[in-house]
Amino acid sequence: MLLELARSKNILFFGGKGGVGKTTVSAATALAMAKEGRRVLLVSTDPAHNLGHLFNREVGPKPVKLAVNLDGMELDPEQTVNEHLEEVGESLRKLMAPHLAGEVDKHLELSRDAPGMQEAAIMERIAEVVEVAAKEYDLLVFDTAPSGHTARLIALPEMMSAWTDGLIQRRDKAERFSSVLRNLGADKSVGNTIFGKDDENSMDSRNNRIRILLNRRRKRFSDLRAALGNPERTAFIIVLAAERLPVLESIELQKQLQRTGVRVGGLVVNKRVPEGMGGFFQERRTQEEVHLATLHEALPDLPRQDITLVAHDVVGLAALEQFADSLA
Ligand SMILES: Nc1ncnc2c1ncn2[C@@H]1O[C@H](COP(=O)(O)OP(=O)(O)O)[C@@H](O)[C@H]1O
Ligand SMILES: [Mg+2]
């Protein structure tokens, strides 16, 4: 199921509870696709540095070569927030009257630790990766952070475009208001408290810049939204273990994703106890079947692939290749 699904898509998201094997399974899938000749970019959005540990090498915010046809990058949330605030600051300073620059800085400093800031910054980067990397790669594989975080993240483009739309509307209103004031020959300083003490020409050009910036941002988010909501191009894969909590969380995650218009393409049940081991292991397997029955009852239509628990840690390219071979 997994590789078949991967072959037919351009974007894959892997999500699920921590420790279930998202990084291992997403990297193995990416590697398998790269071996089939597709150009693949593997992107980790998890604050824990995953790809570096798995591939035994430094992986950073710029794509590095991990194998033939396979590049990887890690979006570091803290660094992403810094870059994001810098960019937003730069845009805002362009948009606001020059004497408000100090206010912009103060506002951004306060935003740094605001709830949702890391998610917003990561989402901005995902939107950018989808926009830019889609030209250079055939397949983008996102290894995401644990469940709740991811579903919120996926819902963000919607909220962020709403926010951008709101800003555009407010700009329109403010512009109309100030042009009415100007036409009425009202005291110029009234309009100036909104836009700063510029002459009208530079005010118009600033308004144009604002519009271009906001529209670009809106387009980026609506493109991402469209990509996420298009089941032909994109699949979200939930990785879980056949245990009570991961099963319950996966059912919940599927609901959350559905609410935001993202269709789950399949379930990967990782670390299954091997069959035919007898004794303790047989009991464990029977227990797994109970949880998987719950899973099936809640999500009867989703294709599922099981992956057996392997004897050794999956670290390094050779181990990952072996793991990838077992996915077929
Ligand atoms: N099928 C498996 N058999 C044995 N160990 C596994 C298997 N899948 C993953 N692991 C190990 O489990 C740990 C957690 O996997 P990881 O992919 O990092 O999970 P996540 O990204 O979901 O937090 C790692 O040490 C990994 O090597
Ligand atoms: Mg991980």
XYZ file of N, CA, C and O in Angstrom, residues 46-221:
704
model
N 9.849 18.290 12.576
C 9.813 17.956 14.000
C 10.926 18.712 14.728
O 12.060 18.727 14.272
N 10.565 19.360 15.874
C 11.599 20.052 16.637
C 12.756 19.135 17.052
O 13.894 19.589 17.156
N 12.460 17.830 17.277
C 13.554 16.899 17.590
C 14.323 16.673 16.289
O 13.723 16.479 15.244
N 15.651 16.727 16.365
C 16.418 16.600 15.113
C 16.477 15.153 14.677
O 17.251 14.360 15.170
N 15.632 14.830 13.739
C 15.398 13.435 13.380
C 16.291 12.895 12.282
O 16.914 11.864 12.434
N 16.324 13.612 11.180
C 17.017 13.081 10.003
C 18.509 12.961 10.270
O 19.137 11.990 9.867
N 19.045 13.938 10.961
C 20.465 13.910 11.295
C 20.826 12.638 12.041
O 21.817 11.968 11.738
N 19.990 12.272 13.024
C 20.245 11.060 13.817
C 20.120 9.820 12.951
O 20.929 8.897 13.047
N 19.111 9.816 12.098
C 18.839 8.629 11.294
C 19.930 8.405 10.249
O 20.411 7.286 10.064
N 20.345 9.496 9.581
C 21.334 9.349 8.508
C 22.759 9.521 9.023
O 23.709 9.472 8.239
N 22.881 9.729 10.338
C 24.206 9.832 10.925
C 25.035 10.957 10.331
O 26.225 10.788 10.079
N 24.398 12.063 10.066
C 25.142 13.184 9.505
C 24.370 14.462 9.802
O 23.204 14.446 10.180
N 25.065 15.590 9.627
C 24.421 16.873 9.877
C 23.419 17.191 8.761
O 23.747 17.130 7.588
N 22.178 17.488 9.171
C 21.182 17.919 8.192
C 20.608 19.234 8.707
O 20.226 19.325 9.868
N 20.581 20.245 7.860
C 20.144 21.562 8.339
C 18.984 22.120 7.535
O 18.285 21.377 6.849
N 18.780 23.428 7.628
C 17.632 24.062 6.972
C 17.764 24.182 5.457
O 16.810 24.558 4.789
N 18.964 23.874 4.914
C 19.120 23.853 3.451
C 19.234 22.399 3.014
O 19.848 21.595 3.718
N 18.681 22.031 1.845
C 18.741 20.639 1.417
C 20.185 20.126 1.294
O 21.044 20.834 0.772
N 20.442 18.927 1.826
C 21.736 18.269 1.629
C 21.471 16.915 0.982
O 20.391 16.347 1.120
N 22.490 16.402 0.290
C 22.323 15.130 -0.405
C 22.443 13.987 0.597
O 23.432 13.872 1.321
N 21.433 13.129 0.641
C 21.455 11.991 1.567
C 21.757 10.685 0.832
O 22.319 9.756 1.391
N 21.335 10.607 -0.410
C 21.583 9.428 -1.248
C 21.328 9.851 -2.682
O 20.916 10.995 -2.924
N 21.555 8.942 -3.639
C 21.283 9.272 -5.034
C 19.793 9.631 -5.157
O 18.936 8.887 -4.665
N 19.505 10.764 -5.767
C 18.116 11.234 -5.955
C 17.403 11.648 -4.671
O 16.221 11.940 -4.688
N 18.113 11.617 -3.560
C 17.432 11.950 -2.289
C 18.159 13.068 -1.549
O 19.320 12.926 -1.167
N 17.459 14.194 -1.364
C 17.966 15.287 -0.525
C 17.124 15.369 0.734
O 15.980 14.923 0.751
N 17.707 15.959 1.773
C 16.961 16.097 3.018
C 17.206 17.442 3.659
O 18.250 18.069 3.439
N 16.237 17.923 4.419
C 16.420 19.156 5.185
C 15.598 19.097 6.463
O 14.601 18.385 6.540
N 16.070 19.822 7.471
C 15.335 19.897 8.736
C 14.954 21.337 8.994
O 15.795 22.222 8.953
N 13.672 21.565 9.263
C 13.240 22.918 9.603
C 13.347 23.070 11.117
O 12.587 22.450 11.852
N 14.297 23.843 11.539
C 14.485 24.064 12.963
C 13.496 25.138 13.422
O 13.559 26.273 12.956
N 12.562 24.780 14.337
C 11.512 25.750 14.691
C 12.061 27.071 15.211
O 11.585 28.132 14.816
N 13.091 27.001 16.073
C 13.578 28.256 16.643
C 14.184 29.158 15.571
O 13.870 30.343 15.474
N 15.018 28.541 14.747
C 15.643 29.306 13.666
C 14.586 29.798 12.680
O 14.660 30.913 12.170
N 13.600 28.933 12.442
C 12.524 29.302 11.529
C 11.770 30.512 12.059
O 11.439 31.429 11.314
N 11.517 30.511 13.390
C 10.831 31.660 13.996
C 11.671 32.921 13.812
O 11.160 33.971 13.419
N 12.979 32.817 14.062
C 13.847 33.984 13.908
C 13.781 34.537 12.487
O 13.599 35.731 12.276
N 13.937 33.628 11.514
C 13.906 34.070 10.115
C 12.551 34.664 9.765
O 12.462 35.681 9.084
N 11.522 33.975 10.256
C 10.156 34.409 9.983
C 9.934 35.823 10.530
O 9.429 36.707 9.828
N 10.356 36.055 11.789
C 10.155 37.370 12.394
C 10.953 38.438 11.654
O 10.489 39.563 11.484
N 12.150 38.053 11.207
C 12.962 38.998 10.463
C 12.249 39.417 9.172
O 12.168 40.598 8.843
N 11.728 38.397 8.473
C 11.026 38.671 7.217
C 9.778 39.513 7.447
O 9.546 40.503 6.763
N 8.992 39.066 8.453
C 7.759 39.799 8.740
C 8.108 41.227 9.129
O 7.455 42.183 8.695
N 9.163 41.379 9.948
C 9.589 42.707 10.392
C 9.950 43.582 9.208
O 9.550 44.742 9.118
N 10.707 42.976 8.287
C 11.131 43.730 7.113
C 9.906 44.210 6.318
O 9.826 45.369 5.929
N 8.959 43.265 6.127
C 7.752 43.646 5.381
C 6.981 44.720 6.125
O 6.574 45.723 5.536
N 6.806 44.490 7.445
C 6.014 45.449 8.214
C 6.633 46.838 8.197
O 5.932 47.834 8.070
N 7.970 46.856 8.323
C 8.622 48.167 8.333
C 8.405 48.893 7.013
O 8.257 50.105 6.970
N 8.374 48.099 5.919
C 8.097 48.711 4.618
C 6.681 49.266 4.567
O 6.393 50.242 3.906
N 5.791 48.548 5.272
C 4.379 48.890 5.167
C 3.979 50.042 6.060
O 3.099 50.826 5.729
N 4.608 50.107 7.247
C 4.170 51.093 8.226
C 4.888 52.416 7.992
O 5.934 52.465 7.373
N 4.301 53.445 8.528
C 4.964 54.746 8.480
C 6.311 54.634 9.194
O 6.420 53.921 10.191
N 7.343 55.296 8.658
C 8.704 55.157 9.201
C 8.785 55.387 10.717
O 9.528 54.694 11.408
N 7.990 56.321 11.239
C 8.134 56.614 12.672
C 7.571 55.482 13.551
O 7.700 55.512 14.758
N 6.969 54.463 12.921
C 6.428 53.350 13.710
C 7.377 52.152 13.779
O 7.031 51.118 14.358
N 8.581 52.285 13.199
C 9.524 51.159 13.162
C 9.786 50.588 14.555
O 9.844 49.367 14.736
N 9.920 51.484 15.541
C 10.163 51.040 16.920
C 9.015 50.190 17.431
O 9.225 49.168 18.088
N 7.808 50.585 17.105
C 6.610 49.834 17.509
C 6.612 48.442 16.884
O 6.254 47.458 17.523
N 7.021 48.385 15.614
C 7.075 47.097 14.909
C 8.024 46.153 15.641
O 7.678 45.010 15.934
N 9.209 46.656 15.976
C 10.192 45.818 16.670
C 9.652 45.322 17.996
O 9.813 44.151 18.348
N 8.996 46.206 18.731
C 8.471 45.836 20.045
C 7.418 44.730 19.886
O 7.413 43.737 20.597
N 6.557 44.932 18.898
C 5.488 43.973 18.637
C 6.063 42.603 18.276
O 5.618 41.565 18.769
N 7.098 42.614 17.438
C 7.683 41.342 16.988
C 8.377 40.625 18.142
O 8.300 39.405 18.262
N 9.041 41.397 18.986
C 9.717 40.788 20.146
C 8.693 40.078 21.029
O 8.923 38.987 21.526
N 7.533 40.711 21.200
C 6.476 40.098 22.011
C 5.900 38.858 21.322
O 5.475 37.915 21.987
N 5.884 38.887 19.987
C 5.290 37.769 19.244
C 6.130 36.505 19.329
O 5.630 35.404 19.144
N 7.439 36.688 19.591
C 8.374 35.562 19.533
C 7.875 34.347 20.325
O 7.933 33.230 19.851
N 7.355 34.592 21.537
C 6.926 33.478 22.376
C 5.414 33.294 22.388
O 4.872 32.574 23.223
N 4.741 33.946 21.464
C 3.284 33.830 21.424
C 2.881 32.408 21.040
O 3.584 31.739 20.286
N 1.737 31.940 21.577
C 1.271 30.601 21.206
C 1.033 30.522 19.702
O 0.524 31.461 19.105
N 1.463 29.423 19.116
C 1.234 29.242 17.677
C 2.312 29.842 16.792
O 2.309 29.647 15.588
N 3.240 30.581 17.405
C 4.270 31.246 16.601
C 5.130 30.239 15.838
O 5.386 30.413 14.648
N 5.561 29.180 16.551
C 6.409 28.188 15.877
C 5.642 27.513 14.757
O 6.175 27.309 13.662
N 4.389 27.192 15.015
C 3.576 26.542 13.980
C 3.435 27.464 12.767
O 3.568 27.022 11.630
N 3.172 28.742 13.049
C 2.988 29.688 11.946
C 4.265 29.784 11.115
O 4.224 29.776 9.885
N 5.396 29.851 11.823
C 6.671 29.990 11.124
C 6.958 28.736 10.297
O 7.375 28.819 9.138
N 6.716 27.554 10.889
C 6.963 26.298 10.171
C 6.038 26.198 8.958
O 6.452 25.779 7.872
N 4.784 26.619 9.151
C 3.831 26.536 8.045
C 4.262 27.437 6.895
O 4.138 27.069 5.723
N 4.762 28.605 7.260
C 5.257 29.534 6.239
C 6.378 28.855 5.427
O 6.426 28.951 4.211
N 7.256 28.140 6.143
C 8.357 27.450 5.455
C 7.850 26.296 4.597
O 8.338 26.072 3.504
N 6.858 25.556 5.127
C 6.304 24.448 4.342
C 5.714 24.996 3.046
O 5.931 24.454 1.969
N 4.991 26.120 3.183
C 4.399 26.741 1.989
C 5.495 27.103 0.996
O 5.369 26.895 -0.215
N 6.601 27.617 1.527
C 7.706 28.020 0.665
C 8.343 26.798 0.002
O 8.630 26.809 -1.198
N 8.562 25.741 0.807
C 9.170 24.522 0.259
C 8.280 23.958 -0.848
O 8.758 23.596 -1.922
N 6.968 23.904 -0.587
C 6.046 23.352 -1.589
C 6.103 24.192 -2.866
O 6.109 23.671 -3.974
N 6.197 25.516 -2.690
C 6.220 26.403 -3.857
C 7.531 26.271 -4.638
O 7.525 26.090 -5.851
N 8.635 26.321 -3.917
C 9.935 26.363 -4.588
C 10.401 24.964 -5.009
O 10.816 24.752 -6.146
N 10.304 23.996 -4.071
C 10.893 22.678 -4.319
C 10.088 21.862 -5.323
O 10.618 20.951 -5.956
N 8.799 22.193 -5.468
C 7.962 21.417 -6.391
C 8.537 21.438 -7.802
O 8.290 20.532 -8.593
N 9.323 22.471 -8.105
C 9.899 22.560 -9.450
C 11.109 21.633 -9.606
O 11.389 21.146 -10.682
N 11.826 21.414 -8.492
C 13.078 20.657 -8.589
C 12.943 19.194 -8.223
O 13.833 18.394 -8.497
N 11.860 18.857 -7.539
C 11.698 17.474 -7.085
C 10.381 16.899 -7.591
O 9.411 17.626 -7.815
N 10.370 15.575 -7.739
C 9.138 14.905 -8.163
C 8.255 14.597 -6.958
O 7.045 14.473 -7.085
N 8.910 14.443 -5.811
C 8.159 14.048 -4.615
C 8.712 14.760 -3.377
O 9.926 14.786 -3.161
N 7.816 15.354 -2.591
C 8.207 15.951 -1.315
C 7.649 15.074 -0.203
O 6.461 14.766 -0.191
N 8.523 14.670 0.720
C 8.075 13.823 1.830
C 8.267 14.599 3.130
O 9.396 14.957 3.478
N 7.176 14.880 3.818
C 7.259 15.623 5.070
C 7.149 14.668 6.257
O 6.154 13.954 6.406
N 8.196 14.669 7.075
C 8.194 13.902 8.320
C 7.809 14.904 9.407
O 8.566 15.807 9.720
N 6.601 14.771 9.947
C 6.086 15.838 10.811
C 6.270 15.534 12.293
O 6.637 14.431 12.676
N 5.974 16.528 13.100
C 6.066 16.401 14.552
C 4.819 15.653 15.061
O 3.842 15.514 14.336
N 4.868 15.166 16.319
C 3.744 14.391 16.863
C 2.358 15.014 16.663
O 2.206 16.235 16.584
N 1.359 14.116 16.641
C 0.007 14.355 16.125
C -0.659 15.715 16.282
O -0.909 16.393 15.302
N -0.998 16.105 17.531
C -1.824 17.282 17.744
C -1.240 18.481 17.032
O -1.925 19.212 16.315
N 0.040 18.618 17.177
C 0.810 19.672 16.564
C 0.577 19.721 15.054
O 0.309 20.765 14.482
N 0.640 18.552 14.451
C 0.533 18.479 13.001
C -0.842 18.898 12.500
O -0.959 19.635 11.524
N -1.889 18.430 13.186
C -3.239 18.756 12.728
C -3.452 20.264 12.825
O -4.041 20.884 11.945
N -2.946 20.858 13.902
C -3.069 22.319 14.041
C -2.311 23.006 12.924
O -2.763 23.987 12.348
N -1.158 22.461 12.633
C -0.309 23.015 11.589
C -1.037 23.013 10.253
O -1.026 23.981 9.507
N -1.688 21.886 9.968
C -2.360 21.731 8.686
C -3.550 22.693 8.584
O -3.906 23.138 7.501
N -4.174 22.998 9.733
C -5.327 23.903 9.711
C -4.881 25.347 9.502
O -5.676 26.211 9.153
N -3.602 25.598 9.704
C -3.113 26.973 9.686
C -3.276 27.747 8.372
O -3.648 28.914 8.420
N -2.997 27.141 7.219
C -3.088 27.943 6.000
C -4.434 28.643 5.892
O -4.509 29.799 5.498
N -5.492 27.925 6.288
C -6.827 28.495 6.264
C -6.874 29.757 7.129
O -7.285 30.817 6.697
N -6.393 29.594 8.373
C -6.431 30.727 9.294
C -5.558 31.857 8.782
O -5.918 33.018 8.879
N -4.385 31.497 8.232
C -3.478 32.546 7.808
C -4.026 33.267 6.584
O -3.846 34.468 6.456
N -4.718 32.553 5.686
C -5.279 33.320 4.560
C -6.413 34.199 5.040
O -6.574 35.299 4.533
N -7.168 33.718 6.033
C -8.240 34.558 6.577
C -7.634 35.841 7.148
O -8.135 36.940 6.941
N -6.532 35.665 7.836
C -5.843 36.794 8.455
C -5.352 37.774 7.392
O -5.534 38.986 7.491
N -4.760 37.219 6.336
C -4.259 38.066 5.260
C -5.407 38.789 4.561
O -5.326 39.978 4.273
N -6.502 38.045 4.314
C -7.669 38.679 3.696
C -8.165 39.844 4.550
O -8.494 40.903 4.039
N -8.219 39.614 5.867
C -8.651 40.660 6.790
C -7.783 41.896 6.651
O -8.283 43.019 6.581
N -6.469 41.657 6.577
C -5.548 42.792 6.443
C -5.792 43.556 5.146
O -5.810 44.780 5.122
N -5.994 42.791 4.065
C -6.219 43.448 2.774
C -7.485 44.296 2.825
O -7.497 45.447 2.386
N -8.535 43.715 3.433
C -9.783 44.473 3.520
C -9.608 45.749 4.335
O -10.093 46.811 3.982
N -8.856 45.591 5.450
C -8.662 46.770 6.293
C -7.872 47.847 5.554
O -8.146 49.021 5.661
N -6.879 47.394 4.771
C -6.110 48.351 3.990
C -7.035 49.094 3.025
O -6.959 50.291 2.877
N -7.916 48.311 2.371
C -8.820 48.929 1.402
C -9.653 50.010 2.070
O -9.811 51.106 1.555
N -10.183 49.649 3.261
C -11.031 50.601 3.972
C -10.239 51.854 4.341
O -10.693 52.972 4.128
N -9.042 51.630 4.882
C -8.229 52.763 5.321
C -7.895 53.659 4.135
O -7.928 54.881 4.233
N -7.617 53.017 2.985
C -7.288 53.788 1.807
C -8.469 54.645 1.360
O -8.316 55.817 1.060
N -9.633 53.997 1.341
C -10.830 54.737 0.919
C -11.082 55.909 1.853
O -11.336 57.016 1.432
N -10.935 55.617 3.141
C -11.150 56.634 4.159
C -10.218 57.808 3.937
O -10.643 58.975 3.905
N -8.949 57.502 3.712
C -8.010 58.610 3.616
C -8.204 59.368 2.305
O -8.005 60.569 2.250
N -8.615 58.647 1.235
C -8.814 59.399 -0.007
C -10.053 60.285 0.109
O -10.097 61.376 -0.449
N -11.059 59.816 0.856
C -12.228 60.676 1.093
C -11.791 61.928 1.829
O -12.139 63.060 1.463
N -10.952 61.718 2.860
C -10.476 62.868 3.624
C -9.724 63.848 2.733
O -9.926 65.059 2.806
N -8.867 63.257 1.864
C -8.073 64.132 0.996
C -8.980 64.909 0.046
O -8.815 66.090 -0.161
N -9.978 64.178 -0.509
C -10.882 64.843 -1.456
C -11.711 65.919 -0.792
O -12.092 66.897 -1.414
N -12.020 65.691 0.464
C -12.794 66.698 1.186
C -11.935 67.896 1.564
O -12.432 68.875 2.081
N -10.641 67.731 1.313
C -9.725 68.808 1.684
C -9.579 68.932 3.183
O -9.245 69.991 3.711
N -9.835 67.819 3.877
C -9.720 67.846 5.331
C -8.261 68.040 5.745
O -7.359 67.869 4.939
N -8.083 68.374 6.969
C -6.750 68.588 7.512
C -5.892 67.353 7.231
O -6.245 66.241 7.602
N -4.777 67.558 6.513
C -3.948 66.433 6.086
C -3.461 65.586 7.251
O -3.249 64.383 7.123
N -3.279 66.209 8.388
C -2.706 65.467 9.513
C -3.616 64.331 9.972
O -3.166 63.365 10.573
N -4.918 64.399 9.658
C -5.815 63.304 10.060
C -5.420 62.026 9.350
O -5.241 60.986 9.962
N -5.276 62.146 7.994
C -4.844 60.983 7.228
C -3.443 60.566 7.623
O -3.130 59.387 7.676
N -2.616 61.532 7.932
C -1.227 61.232 8.239
C -1.037 60.411 9.499
O -0.051 59.695 9.638
N -1.976 60.497 10.434
C -1.799 59.682 11.643
C -1.937 58.201 11.301
O -1.424 57.355 11.995
N -2.627 57.900 10.211
C -2.737 56.494 9.804
C -1.525 56.068 8.996
O -0.938 55.031 9.221
N -1.133 56.900 8.040
C -0.117 56.451 7.094
C 1.257 57.073 7.320
O 2.194 56.744 6.617
N 1.381 57.921 8.268
C 2.681 58.550 8.476
C 2.764 59.847 7.688
O 1.918 60.141 6.853
N 3.834 60.612 7.959
C 3.882 61.947 7.377
C 4.594 61.936 6.029
O 5.632 62.550 5.845
N 4.075 61.163 5.075
C 4.679 61.139 3.753
C 3.845 61.993 2.814
O 2.713 62.309 3.106
N 4.423 62.301 1.654
C 3.552 62.942 0.691
C 2.721 61.859 -0.001
O 2.927 60.664 0.182
N 1.768 62.282 -0.792
C 0.800 61.319 -1.316
C 1.412 60.286 -2.239
O 1.008 59.132 -2.259
N 2.425 60.699 -3.025
C 3.034 59.759 -3.962
C 3.661 58.574 -3.252
O 3.433 57.424 -3.595
N 4.468 58.860 -2.241
C 5.143 57.753 -1.574
C 4.134 56.926 -0.788
O 4.313 55.736 -0.587
N 3.034 57.596 -0.370
C 1.989 56.846 0.319
C 1.339 55.862 -0.644
O 1.114 54.706 -0.318
N 1.088 56.305 -1.880
C 0.496 55.416 -2.869
C 1.420 54.257 -3.188
O 0.985 53.119 -3.298
N 2.715 54.547 -3.321
C 3.622 53.464 -3.683
C 3.739 52.485 -2.509
O 3.866 51.289 -2.702
N 3.647 53.008 -1.281
C 3.682 52.084 -0.137
C 2.418 51.210 -0.131
O 2.476 50.023 0.117
N 1.303 51.827 -0.449
C 0.066 51.047 -0.519
C 0.152 49.949 -1.561
O -0.322 48.839 -1.356
N 0.790 50.270 -2.676
C 0.956 49.249 -3.709
C 1.841 48.114 -3.235
O 1.556 46.952 -3.481
N 2.930 48.488 -2.561
C 3.837 47.446 -2.040
C 3.098 46.541 -1.070
O 3.262 45.332 -1.074
N 2.281 47.162 -0.220
C 1.525 46.378 0.757
C 0.635 45.375 0.041
O 0.592 44.196 0.371
N -0.042 45.878 -0.971
C -0.968 45.007 -1.704
C -0.213 43.842 -2.339
O -0.630 42.699 -2.251
N 0.926 44.135 -2.933
C 1.701 43.074 -3.601
C 2.142 42.037 -2.569
O 1.984 40.829 -2.763
N 2.652 42.530 -1.431
C 3.135 41.617 -0.382
C 2.013 40.740 0.155
O 2.153 39.520 0.263
N 0.898 41.375 0.476
C -0.218 40.617 1.060
C -0.776 39.624 0.046
O -1.114 38.501 0.379
N -0.833 40.055 -1.200
C -1.370 39.154 -2.217
C -0.454 37.963 -2.458
O -0.912 36.851 -2.656
N 0.853 38.206 -2.418
C 1.804 37.118 -2.622
C 1.644 36.083 -1.500
O 1.614 34.888 -1.715
N 1.512 36.613 -0.284
C 1.348 35.753 0.871
C 0.041 34.960 0.773
O 0.010 33.761 1.020
N -0.999 35.664 0.332
C -2.290 34.985 0.212
C -2.209 33.883 -0.839
O -2.719 32.793 -0.667
N -1.514 34.160 -1.932
C -1.415 33.168 -3.002
C -0.643 31.953 -2.499
O -1.023 30.810 -2.749
N 0.446 32.215 -1.761
C 1.257 31.116 -1.260
C 0.420 30.194 -0.365
O 0.454 28.985 -0.496
N -0.378 30.792 0.500
C -1.191 29.966 1.395
C -2.333 29.288 0.663
O -2.663 28.143 0.957
